[in-house]
Amino acid sequence: MIRSFKTSIGILFGLSLIFIQCTEDQMMEPVINKTVFVTDNITVDTTWSAGYDYILDGGIIVENGACLTIEPGTVIKGKPEEGANASYLLVARGGSLKANGTEQAPIIFTSTSDEITSEMVLNGTTVSPNLDPNADFGLWGGVIVLGNAPISFSPGFEPQIAYLPLSDLNGRYGGNNPDDSSGSLTYVSIRHSGINVGSVEFEGLILGGVGSSTVLDNIEVVANQDDGIEWLGGTCSASNILVWGSGDDGLDTDQGWNGSCMNWIVLEPRSGSALELDGPEGPFEQGCNSFIDGTIYAGPNIDHIIDWDPNSNSAVVNLYIFGVDELYEAGNGIESFGGNGNCAIGSWEYTLPQGYDDASILADIITAGEAVEVSKNNNTVGADVTVFGWTLTSQTGKLAEIGLK
């Protein structure tokens, strides 16, 4: 049974396209091709069921008071339209998303260009049969979660997420409830996202003012056109996070985020930094956020390995850095090391090409006595790679290719 969410369901039967209009709590006949077109915002509690592929026809908002539950193995696809017609899923303040996949049946957000189906996922296939994570970027929008937790703007000012017009209050985020919950995302893979909305590109996952009672665990972002994951203030924490091939930064912080990211990997940003650690805007501060037990595989196109700004409130502890290209400009390695200087930084290990100038690329952390050179993949700090076997990155062989097993 599928509960309605006031949307149109397209059923392909022979050569005819039949549309069925459903209402809340109405029983629905089986959908022959198991494809559901989502056209309207979600205003009542709704479940998207395993075995079905859900097509986001434009921006879909889980509005205040509504909860969207997505079952393990479900596939959600966004259309390729740009600008105001971009497809994305946004959870507004007061709304909730319960997207809890499993290792065997993750929830996959991808593009309509992707031929993967929920039926394939439930049968054990999670790799796209046609899209290339090293070539197919920015094919739809992304996932946005907004909450009521504090952000670093002046009291009473509510910022608006860039993808919605100012007149749409569903785009406002931030508040005074640090314990706010926007739901849970576990075993979720977000792929081929980051399409343009005017001059702005989507991040794979945006967390705006999201509170500490939100669960974020085992999340992967692959082939996003802009940043992989960005925190805009808030207090939520995350664990077991993997970002591969982001068009800009892998993990990005802004607006005084105060949470932790535990056990994380960033692989091969295509232009930006592995970590872009921006501090608070305005006078408000929430103490230090932290990145703990992380691994960075730099690749050939990375900008800064880590980019603090002078007022960043970010701690980086137990970090392993490798995969630096032998032609990488050493002076770009670390920008504004340590940010505001108030947060813990240490226990780093690194592997560099033979003869490479480690004294330049990691000068500050070496001077602090907190960096040790090791042979490739003989690190004693960094991410626990064993938990990422469910990811597309692992299933395509990328982790094994670079020696992360």
CSV table of C-alpha atoms in Angstrom, one decimal:
chain,number,residue,atom,x,y,z
A,1,MET,CA,0.0,0.0,0.0
A,2,ILE,CA,1.2,3.5,-0.7
A,3,ARG,CA,-0.3,6.5,1.1
A,4,SER,CA,-1.1,9.4,-1.1
A,5,PHE,CA,0.7,12.8,-1.0
A,6,LYS,CA,-1.6,14.6,-3.4
A,7,THR,CA,0.4,13.9,-6.5
A,8,SER,CA,-0.2,12.4,-9.9
A,9,ILE,CA,0.9,8.8,-10.5
A,10,GLY,CA,1.8,7.9,-14.1
A,11,ILE,CA,1.3,4.3,-15.1
A,12,LEU,CA,2.7,3.0,-18.3
A,13,PHE,CA,0.4,0.3,-19.6
A,14,GLY,CA,0.9,-0.7,-23.2
A,15,LEU,CA,0.9,2.5,-25.2
A,16,SER,CA,-1.4,4.4,-23.0
A,17,LEU,CA,-0.4,6.7,-20.1
A,18,ILE,CA,-3.1,6.6,-17.3
A,19,PHE,CA,-3.1,9.2,-14.5
A,20,ILE,CA,-4.6,8.3,-11.2
A,21,GLN,CA,-5.3,11.0,-8.6
A,22,CYS,CA,-4.9,9.9,-5.0
A,23,THR,CA,-6.0,11.3,-1.7
A,24,GLU,CA,-4.7,10.7,1.8
A,25,ASP,CA,-5.3,7.2,3.1
A,26,GLN,CA,-6.7,6.0,-0.2
A,27,MET,CA,-5.7,2.5,-1.4
A,28,MET,CA,-3.9,2.6,-4.7
A,29,GLU,CA,-3.8,-0.1,-7.4
A,30,PRO,CA,-0.3,-1.6,-8.0
A,31,VAL,CA,1.8,0.6,-10.3
A,32,ILE,CA,2.9,-1.5,-13.3
A,33,ASN,CA,6.3,0.1,-13.8
A,34,LYS,CA,6.7,1.1,-10.1
A,35,THR,CA,7.5,4.7,-11.0
A,36,VAL,CA,5.8,7.5,-9.0
A,37,PHE,CA,6.0,11.1,-10.1
A,38,VAL,CA,6.1,13.5,-7.2
A,39,THR,CA,4.7,16.9,-8.2
A,40,ASP,CA,3.4,18.5,-5.0
A,41,ASN,CA,4.8,19.5,-1.6
A,42,ILE,CA,4.4,17.0,1.2
A,43,THR,CA,2.0,18.4,3.7
A,44,VAL,CA,0.9,15.2,5.6
A,45,ASP,CA,2.8,12.2,6.9
A,46,THR,CA,3.8,10.2,3.9
A,47,THR,CA,5.8,7.0,3.1
A,48,TRP,CA,7.8,6.3,0.0
A,49,SER,CA,7.9,2.5,-0.3
A,50,ALA,CA,10.7,0.2,-1.3
A,51,GLY,CA,10.4,-1.3,-4.7
A,52,TYR,CA,9.3,2.0,-6.2
A,53,ASP,CA,11.3,4.8,-8.0
A,54,TYR,CA,10.2,8.3,-7.1
A,55,ILE,CA,10.7,11.0,-9.6
A,56,LEU,CA,11.1,14.6,-8.2
A,57,ASP,CA,9.3,16.8,-10.8
A,58,GLY,CA,10.7,20.1,-9.6
A,59,GLY,CA,11.5,21.2,-6.0
A,60,ILE,CA,9.6,19.1,-3.5
A,61,ILE,CA,9.3,20.4,0.1
A,62,VAL,CA,8.4,18.5,3.2
A,63,GLU,CA,6.5,21.2,4.9
A,64,ASN,CA,6.2,22.2,8.6
A,65,GLY,CA,4.4,19.5,10.5
A,66,ALA,CA,4.8,16.7,7.9
A,67,CYS,CA,7.1,13.7,8.0
A,68,LEU,CA,8.4,11.9,5.0
A,69,THR,CA,9.5,8.3,5.6
A,70,ILE,CA,11.6,6.6,2.9
A,71,GLU,CA,12.0,2.8,3.2
A,72,PRO,CA,15.3,1.0,2.7
A,73,GLY,CA,16.1,0.3,-0.9
A,74,THR,CA,14.0,3.1,-2.3
A,75,VAL,CA,15.4,5.1,-5.3
A,76,ILE,CA,14.6,8.8,-5.7
A,77,LYS,CA,15.5,10.5,-8.9
A,78,GLY,CA,15.6,14.2,-9.9
A,79,LYS,CA,14.8,15.7,-13.3
A,80,PRO,CA,17.6,17.7,-15.1
A,81,GLU,CA,15.8,21.0,-15.3
A,82,GLU,CA,17.8,24.1,-14.1
A,83,GLY,CA,16.9,27.3,-12.4
A,84,ALA,CA,13.5,27.7,-10.9
A,85,ASN,CA,12.5,24.3,-12.4
A,86,ALA,CA,15.4,22.4,-10.6
A,87,SER,CA,14.4,19.1,-8.9
A,88,TYR,CA,15.4,18.7,-5.3
A,89,LEU,CA,14.1,17.5,-1.9
A,90,LEU,CA,13.9,20.1,0.8
A,91,VAL,CA,12.9,19.5,4.4
A,92,ALA,CA,11.5,22.8,5.9
A,93,ARG,CA,11.8,23.8,9.5
A,94,GLY,CA,9.3,21.8,11.5
A,95,GLY,CA,9.3,19.1,8.9
A,96,SER,CA,10.9,15.7,9.2
A,97,LEU,CA,12.7,13.2,7.0
A,98,LYS,CA,13.2,9.6,8.1
A,99,ALA,CA,15.4,8.1,5.4
A,100,ASN,CA,16.8,5.1,7.0
A,101,GLY,CA,18.4,2.6,4.6
A,102,THR,CA,20.5,-0.4,5.5
A,103,GLU,CA,23.9,-1.7,4.4
A,104,GLN,CA,22.1,-4.2,2.2
A,105,ALA,CA,19.5,-1.8,0.9
A,106,PRO,CA,20.7,1.8,1.0
A,107,ILE,CA,18.4,4.7,-0.1
A,108,ILE,CA,19.7,6.2,-3.3
A,109,PHE,CA,19.1,9.8,-4.5
A,110,THR,CA,20.2,10.2,-8.1
A,111,SER,CA,19.3,11.5,-11.6
A,112,THR,CA,16.5,10.4,-13.9
A,113,SER,CA,19.4,9.7,-16.3
A,114,ASP,CA,20.5,6.9,-14.0
A,115,GLU,CA,19.0,3.5,-15.0
A,116,ILE,CA,19.4,2.0,-11.5
A,117,THR,CA,16.0,1.0,-9.9
A,118,SER,CA,14.7,0.2,-6.5
A,119,GLU,CA,14.1,-3.3,-7.7
A,120,MET,CA,17.8,-3.6,-8.5
A,121,VAL,CA,18.8,-2.3,-5.1
A,122,LEU,CA,16.6,-4.7,-3.3
A,123,ASN,CA,18.2,-7.5,-5.4
A,124,GLY,CA,21.7,-6.5,-4.2
A,125,THR,CA,22.8,-4.2,-7.1
A,126,THR,CA,23.7,-0.6,-6.0
A,127,VAL,CA,26.0,0.4,-8.8
A,128,SER,CA,24.5,2.4,-11.7
A,129,PRO,CA,24.4,0.4,-15.0
A,130,ASN,CA,25.1,3.5,-17.1
A,131,LEU,CA,26.4,6.6,-15.2
A,132,ASP,CA,30.1,7.2,-14.5
A,133,PRO,CA,30.9,8.8,-11.1
A,134,ASN,CA,34.0,10.3,-12.7
A,135,ALA,CA,32.1,12.0,-15.5
A,136,ASP,CA,28.4,12.6,-14.8
A,137,PHE,CA,28.0,15.6,-12.5
A,138,GLY,CA,25.3,18.1,-11.8
A,139,LEU,CA,22.4,16.2,-13.3
A,140,TRP,CA,19.8,17.3,-10.7
A,141,GLY,CA,19.5,19.4,-7.5
A,142,GLY,CA,20.2,17.8,-4.2
A,143,VAL,CA,18.9,17.3,-0.6
A,144,ILE,CA,18.4,20.2,1.8
A,145,VAL,CA,17.5,19.8,5.4
A,146,LEU,CA,16.6,22.9,7.5
A,147,GLY,CA,16.0,23.3,11.2
A,148,ASN,CA,15.5,25.5,14.2
A,149,ALA,CA,19.0,25.3,15.8
A,150,PRO,CA,21.1,28.4,16.3
A,151,ILE,CA,23.2,30.0,13.5
A,152,SER,CA,25.7,32.9,13.7
A,153,PHE,CA,23.6,35.7,12.4
A,154,SER,CA,22.3,38.6,14.4
A,155,PRO,CA,19.3,37.6,16.7
A,156,GLY,CA,16.0,37.8,14.9
A,157,PHE,CA,17.6,37.5,11.4
A,158,GLU,CA,16.5,34.4,9.5
A,159,PRO,CA,18.5,33.7,6.4
A,160,GLN,CA,16.9,32.2,3.4
A,161,ILE,CA,18.3,29.2,1.5
A,162,ALA,CA,19.5,30.3,-1.9
A,163,TYR,CA,17.4,28.0,-4.0
A,164,LEU,CA,14.0,29.4,-3.0
A,165,PRO,CA,12.6,32.9,-3.5
A,166,LEU,CA,12.4,35.2,-0.5
A,167,SER,CA,8.7,35.0,-0.5
A,168,ASP,CA,8.7,31.2,0.2
A,169,LEU,CA,9.1,30.9,4.0
A,170,ASN,CA,9.9,27.2,3.6
A,171,GLY,CA,13.4,28.3,2.8
A,172,ARG,CA,14.1,30.0,6.2
A,173,TYR,CA,16.4,28.3,8.7
A,174,GLY,CA,17.9,28.7,12.1
A,175,GLY,CA,16.3,29.4,15.5
A,176,ASN,CA,16.9,29.0,19.2
A,177,ASN,CA,16.5,25.3,19.7
A,178,PRO,CA,19.9,23.5,19.7
A,179,ASP,CA,18.2,20.1,20.4
A,180,ASP,CA,15.9,20.4,17.4
A,181,SER,CA,15.3,17.3,15.3
A,182,SER,CA,14.8,17.2,11.5
A,183,GLY,CA,14.6,13.4,11.5
A,184,SER,CA,17.3,10.9,10.5
A,185,LEU,CA,19.3,9.9,7.4
A,186,THR,CA,21.2,6.6,7.6
A,187,TYR,CA,22.7,4.6,4.7
A,188,VAL,CA,21.9,7.2,2.2
A,189,SER,CA,23.8,7.7,-1.1
A,190,ILE,CA,23.4,11.0,-3.0
A,191,ARG,CA,24.7,10.9,-6.5
A,192,HIS,CA,25.3,13.1,-9.6
A,193,SER,CA,23.7,16.2,-8.0
A,194,GLY,CA,24.6,19.9,-8.0
A,195,ILE,CA,22.7,21.4,-10.9
A,196,ASN,CA,22.6,25.2,-11.4
A,197,VAL,CA,20.0,27.4,-9.9
A,198,GLY,CA,20.8,30.7,-11.5
A,199,SER,CA,24.4,31.5,-10.5
A,200,VAL,CA,24.2,29.0,-7.6
A,201,GLU,CA,25.0,25.3,-7.7
A,202,PHE,CA,23.5,22.8,-5.2
A,203,GLU,CA,25.6,21.0,-2.7
A,204,GLY,CA,24.9,17.3,-2.4
A,205,LEU,CA,23.5,17.7,1.1
A,206,ILE,CA,22.9,21.0,2.8
A,207,LEU,CA,22.2,21.2,6.5
A,208,GLY,CA,20.9,24.6,7.6
A,209,GLY,CA,20.3,25.3,11.3
A,210,VAL,CA,19.9,21.5,11.9
A,211,GLY,CA,19.7,20.5,15.5
A,212,SER,CA,21.5,17.9,17.6
A,213,SER,CA,18.7,15.5,17.8
A,214,THR,CA,18.9,14.9,14.1
A,215,VAL,CA,20.6,11.6,13.2
A,216,LEU,CA,23.1,11.6,10.3
A,217,ASP,CA,25.0,8.4,9.9
A,218,ASN,CA,26.5,6.5,6.9
A,219,ILE,CA,26.0,9.1,4.2
A,220,GLU,CA,27.8,9.2,0.9
A,221,VAL,CA,27.9,12.0,-1.7
A,222,VAL,CA,29.4,11.1,-5.1
A,223,ALA,CA,29.9,13.3,-8.2
A,224,ASN,CA,28.3,16.5,-7.0
A,225,GLN,CA,28.9,19.6,-9.0
A,226,ASP,CA,29.6,21.8,-6.0
A,227,ASP,CA,30.4,20.9,-2.3
A,228,GLY,CA,29.7,17.4,-1.0
A,229,ILE,CA,28.1,18.4,2.3
A,230,GLU,CA,27.8,21.9,3.8
A,231,TRP,CA,26.8,22.8,7.3
A,232,LEU,CA,25.1,26.2,7.7
A,233,GLY,CA,25.2,26.7,11.5
A,234,GLY,CA,23.2,24.4,13.6
A,235,THR,CA,24.4,21.8,16.1
A,236,CYS,CA,23.9,18.4,14.4
A,237,SER,CA,26.7,15.8,14.3
A,238,ALA,CA,27.4,13.2,11.6
A,239,SER,CA,29.4,9.9,11.4
A,240,ASN,CA,30.7,7.6,8.7
A,241,ILE,CA,30.7,10.2,6.0
A,242,LEU,CA,32.2,9.8,2.5
A,243,VAL,CA,32.5,12.4,-0.3
A,244,TRP,CA,34.0,11.4,-3.6
A,245,GLY,CA,34.7,13.7,-6.6
A,246,SER,CA,33.0,16.9,-5.4
A,247,GLY,CA,33.2,19.7,-7.9
A,248,ASP,CA,34.2,22.1,-5.2
A,249,ASP,CA,34.9,21.4,-1.5
A,250,GLY,CA,34.3,18.0,0.1
A,251,LEU,CA,33.1,19.1,3.5
A,252,ASP,CA,32.2,22.8,4.1
A,253,THR,CA,31.3,24.7,7.3
A,254,ASP,CA,29.7,28.1,7.7
A,255,GLN,CA,27.7,30.2,10.0
A,256,GLY,CA,29.0,28.9,13.3
A,257,TRP,CA,28.2,25.2,13.1
A,258,ASN,CA,28.8,23.5,16.4
A,259,GLY,CA,28.8,19.7,16.0
A,260,SER,CA,31.2,16.9,15.1
A,261,CYS,CA,31.9,14.9,12.0
A,262,MET,CA,33.3,11.5,13.1
A,263,ASN,CA,34.9,8.9,10.8
A,264,TRP,CA,35.0,10.6,7.4
A,265,ILE,CA,36.7,10.3,4.0
A,266,VAL,CA,37.1,12.9,1.3
A,267,LEU,CA,38.4,11.6,-2.1
A,268,GLU,CA,39.6,13.7,-5.0
A,269,PRO,CA,37.9,17.1,-5.0
A,270,ARG,CA,37.8,18.3,-8.6
A,271,SER,CA,38.7,21.9,-7.8
A,272,GLY,CA,38.1,22.9,-4.2
A,273,SER,CA,39.4,21.8,-0.8
A,274,ALA,CA,38.9,18.6,1.1
A,275,LEU,CA,37.8,20.7,4.1
A,276,GLU,CA,36.6,24.3,3.7
A,277,LEU,CA,36.3,25.5,7.3
A,278,ASP,CA,34.6,29.0,7.4
A,279,GLY,CA,33.9,30.6,10.7
A,280,PRO,CA,30.8,32.3,12.0
A,281,GLU,CA,29.2,35.3,10.3
A,282,GLY,CA,28.4,38.0,12.9
A,283,PRO,CA,29.1,38.0,16.7
A,284,PHE,CA,27.5,34.7,17.7
A,285,GLU,CA,29.8,31.8,18.4
A,286,GLN,CA,29.0,28.2,19.6
A,287,GLY,CA,32.4,27.0,20.4
A,288,CYS,CA,34.4,24.5,18.3
A,289,ASN,CA,33.1,22.1,15.7
A,290,SER,CA,35.3,19.1,15.1
A,291,PHE,CA,36.4,16.7,12.3
A,292,ILE,CA,37.8,13.5,14.0
A,293,ASP,CA,39.2,10.3,12.5
A,294,GLY,CA,39.3,11.5,8.9
A,295,THR,CA,41.2,10.5,5.7
A,296,ILE,CA,41.9,12.8,2.8
A,297,TYR,CA,43.0,11.4,-0.6
A,298,ALA,CA,44.0,14.6,-2.4
A,299,GLY,CA,44.1,13.5,-6.0
A,300,PRO,CA,45.4,15.7,-8.9
A,301,ASN,CA,43.0,18.6,-8.9
A,302,ILE,CA,42.6,19.6,-5.3
A,303,ASP,CA,43.0,23.3,-4.3
A,304,HIS,CA,43.8,23.5,-0.6
A,305,ILE,CA,43.9,20.3,1.4
A,306,ILE,CA,42.4,22.2,4.3
A,307,ASP,CA,41.2,25.8,4.0
A,308,TRP,CA,40.5,27.5,7.3
A,309,ASP,CA,39.7,31.2,7.5
A,310,PRO,CA,41.1,33.4,10.3
A,311,ASN,CA,38.0,33.0,12.4
A,312,SER,CA,37.2,29.4,11.8
A,313,ASN,CA,36.0,27.5,14.9
A,314,SER,CA,37.1,24.0,13.6
A,315,ALA,CA,39.1,21.3,15.3
A,316,VAL,CA,40.8,18.6,13.1
A,317,VAL,CA,42.1,15.6,15.0
A,318,ASN,CA,43.4,12.1,13.9
A,319,LEU,CA,43.8,12.9,10.2
A,320,TYR,CA,45.6,10.9,7.5
A,321,ILE,CA,46.5,12.7,4.3
A,322,PHE,CA,47.8,10.9,1.1
A,323,GLY,CA,47.3,10.8,-2.6
A,324,VAL,CA,49.0,14.2,-3.1
A,325,ASP,CA,50.0,14.6,-6.8
A,326,GLU,CA,53.8,15.0,-7.4
A,327,LEU,CA,53.1,18.3,-9.3
A,328,TYR,CA,50.8,19.8,-6.6
A,329,GLU,CA,51.9,23.2,-5.5
A,330,ALA,CA,53.1,22.7,-1.9
A,331,GLY,CA,52.3,26.3,-0.8
A,332,ASN,CA,48.6,25.7,-1.4
A,333,GLY,CA,48.4,22.9,1.1
A,334,ILE,CA,47.0,24.5,4.3
A,335,GLU,CA,45.4,27.9,4.3
A,336,SER,CA,45.2,30.0,7.6
A,337,PHE,CA,46.2,27.0,9.6
A,338,GLY,CA,44.2,26.6,12.8
A,339,GLY,CA,41.6,29.3,12.1
A,340,ASN,CA,40.9,31.3,15.3
A,341,GLY,CA,43.4,29.2,17.2
A,342,ASN,CA,40.9,28.1,19.9
A,343,CYS,CA,40.2,24.6,18.7
A,344,ALA,CA,42.2,21.3,19.0
A,345,ILE,CA,44.4,20.3,16.0
A,346,GLY,CA,46.7,17.3,16.1
A,347,SER,CA,47.6,13.7,15.6
A,348,TRP,CA,48.0,13.9,11.8
A,349,GLU,CA,49.9,11.4,9.6
A,350,TYR,CA,50.7,11.8,6.0
A,351,THR,CA,52.2,10.1,2.9
A,352,LEU,CA,53.8,12.3,0.2
A,353,PRO,CA,55.5,11.5,-3.1
A,354,GLN,CA,59.1,10.6,-2.8
A,355,GLY,CA,61.2,13.7,-2.6
A,356,TYR,CA,58.2,16.0,-2.1
A,357,ASP,CA,58.6,19.1,0.1
A,358,ASP,CA,56.7,18.2,3.2
A,359,ALA,CA,58.2,21.1,5.1
A,360,SER,CA,56.2,23.5,2.9
A,361,ILE,CA,52.9,21.7,2.4
A,362,LEU,CA,52.5,20.9,6.1
A,363,ALA,CA,54.8,23.5,7.7
A,364,ASP,CA,52.5,24.6,10.5
A,365,ILE,CA,51.4,21.2,11.7
A,366,ILE,CA,54.9,19.8,11.5
A,367,THR,CA,56.2,22.8,13.5
A,368,ALA,CA,53.6,22.1,16.1
A,369,GLY,CA,55.0,18.6,16.4
A,370,GLU,CA,51.6,17.0,15.5
A,371,ALA,CA,52.4,15.4,12.1
A,372,VAL,CA,54.2,12.2,11.3
A,373,GLU,CA,55.2,10.8,7.9
A,374,VAL,CA,54.2,7.2,7.3
A,375,SER,CA,54.4,4.9,4.3
A,376,LYS,CA,51.3,4.6,2.2
A,377,ASN,CA,48.3,3.1,4.0
A,378,ASN,CA,50.4,2.3,7.1
A,379,ASN,CA,48.7,5.0,9.0
A,380,THR,CA,47.5,4.6,12.6
A,381,VAL,CA,45.0,7.5,12.5
A,382,GLY,CA,42.3,8.3,10.0
A,383,ALA,CA,39.0,6.8,9.0
A,384,ASP,CA,37.9,3.2,9.7
A,385,VAL,CA,37.4,2.2,6.1
A,386,THR,CA,35.6,-1.1,7.0
A,387,VAL,CA,32.3,0.6,7.5
A,388,PHE,CA,32.1,2.0,4.0
A,389,GLY,CA,31.6,-1.3,2.1
A,390,TRP,CA,28.0,-0.5,1.3
A,391,THR,CA,28.9,2.7,-0.6
A,392,LEU,CA,29.1,3.2,-4.4
A,393,THR,CA,32.7,4.3,-3.9
A,394,SER,CA,33.5,0.9,-2.5
A,395,GLN,CA,31.3,-1.1,-4.8
A,396,THR,CA,32.9,0.5,-7.9
A,397,GLY,CA,36.4,-0.5,-6.6
A,398,LYS,CA,37.6,3.1,-5.9
A,399,LEU,CA,38.5,2.5,-2.3
A,400,ALA,CA,40.5,-0.7,-3.2
A,401,GLU,CA,42.2,1.2,-6.1
A,402,ILE,CA,43.8,3.6,-3.7
A,403,GLY,CA,44.6,1.1,-1.1
A,404,LEU,CA,41.7,1.7,1.4
A,405,LYS,CA,40.4,-1.7,2.2
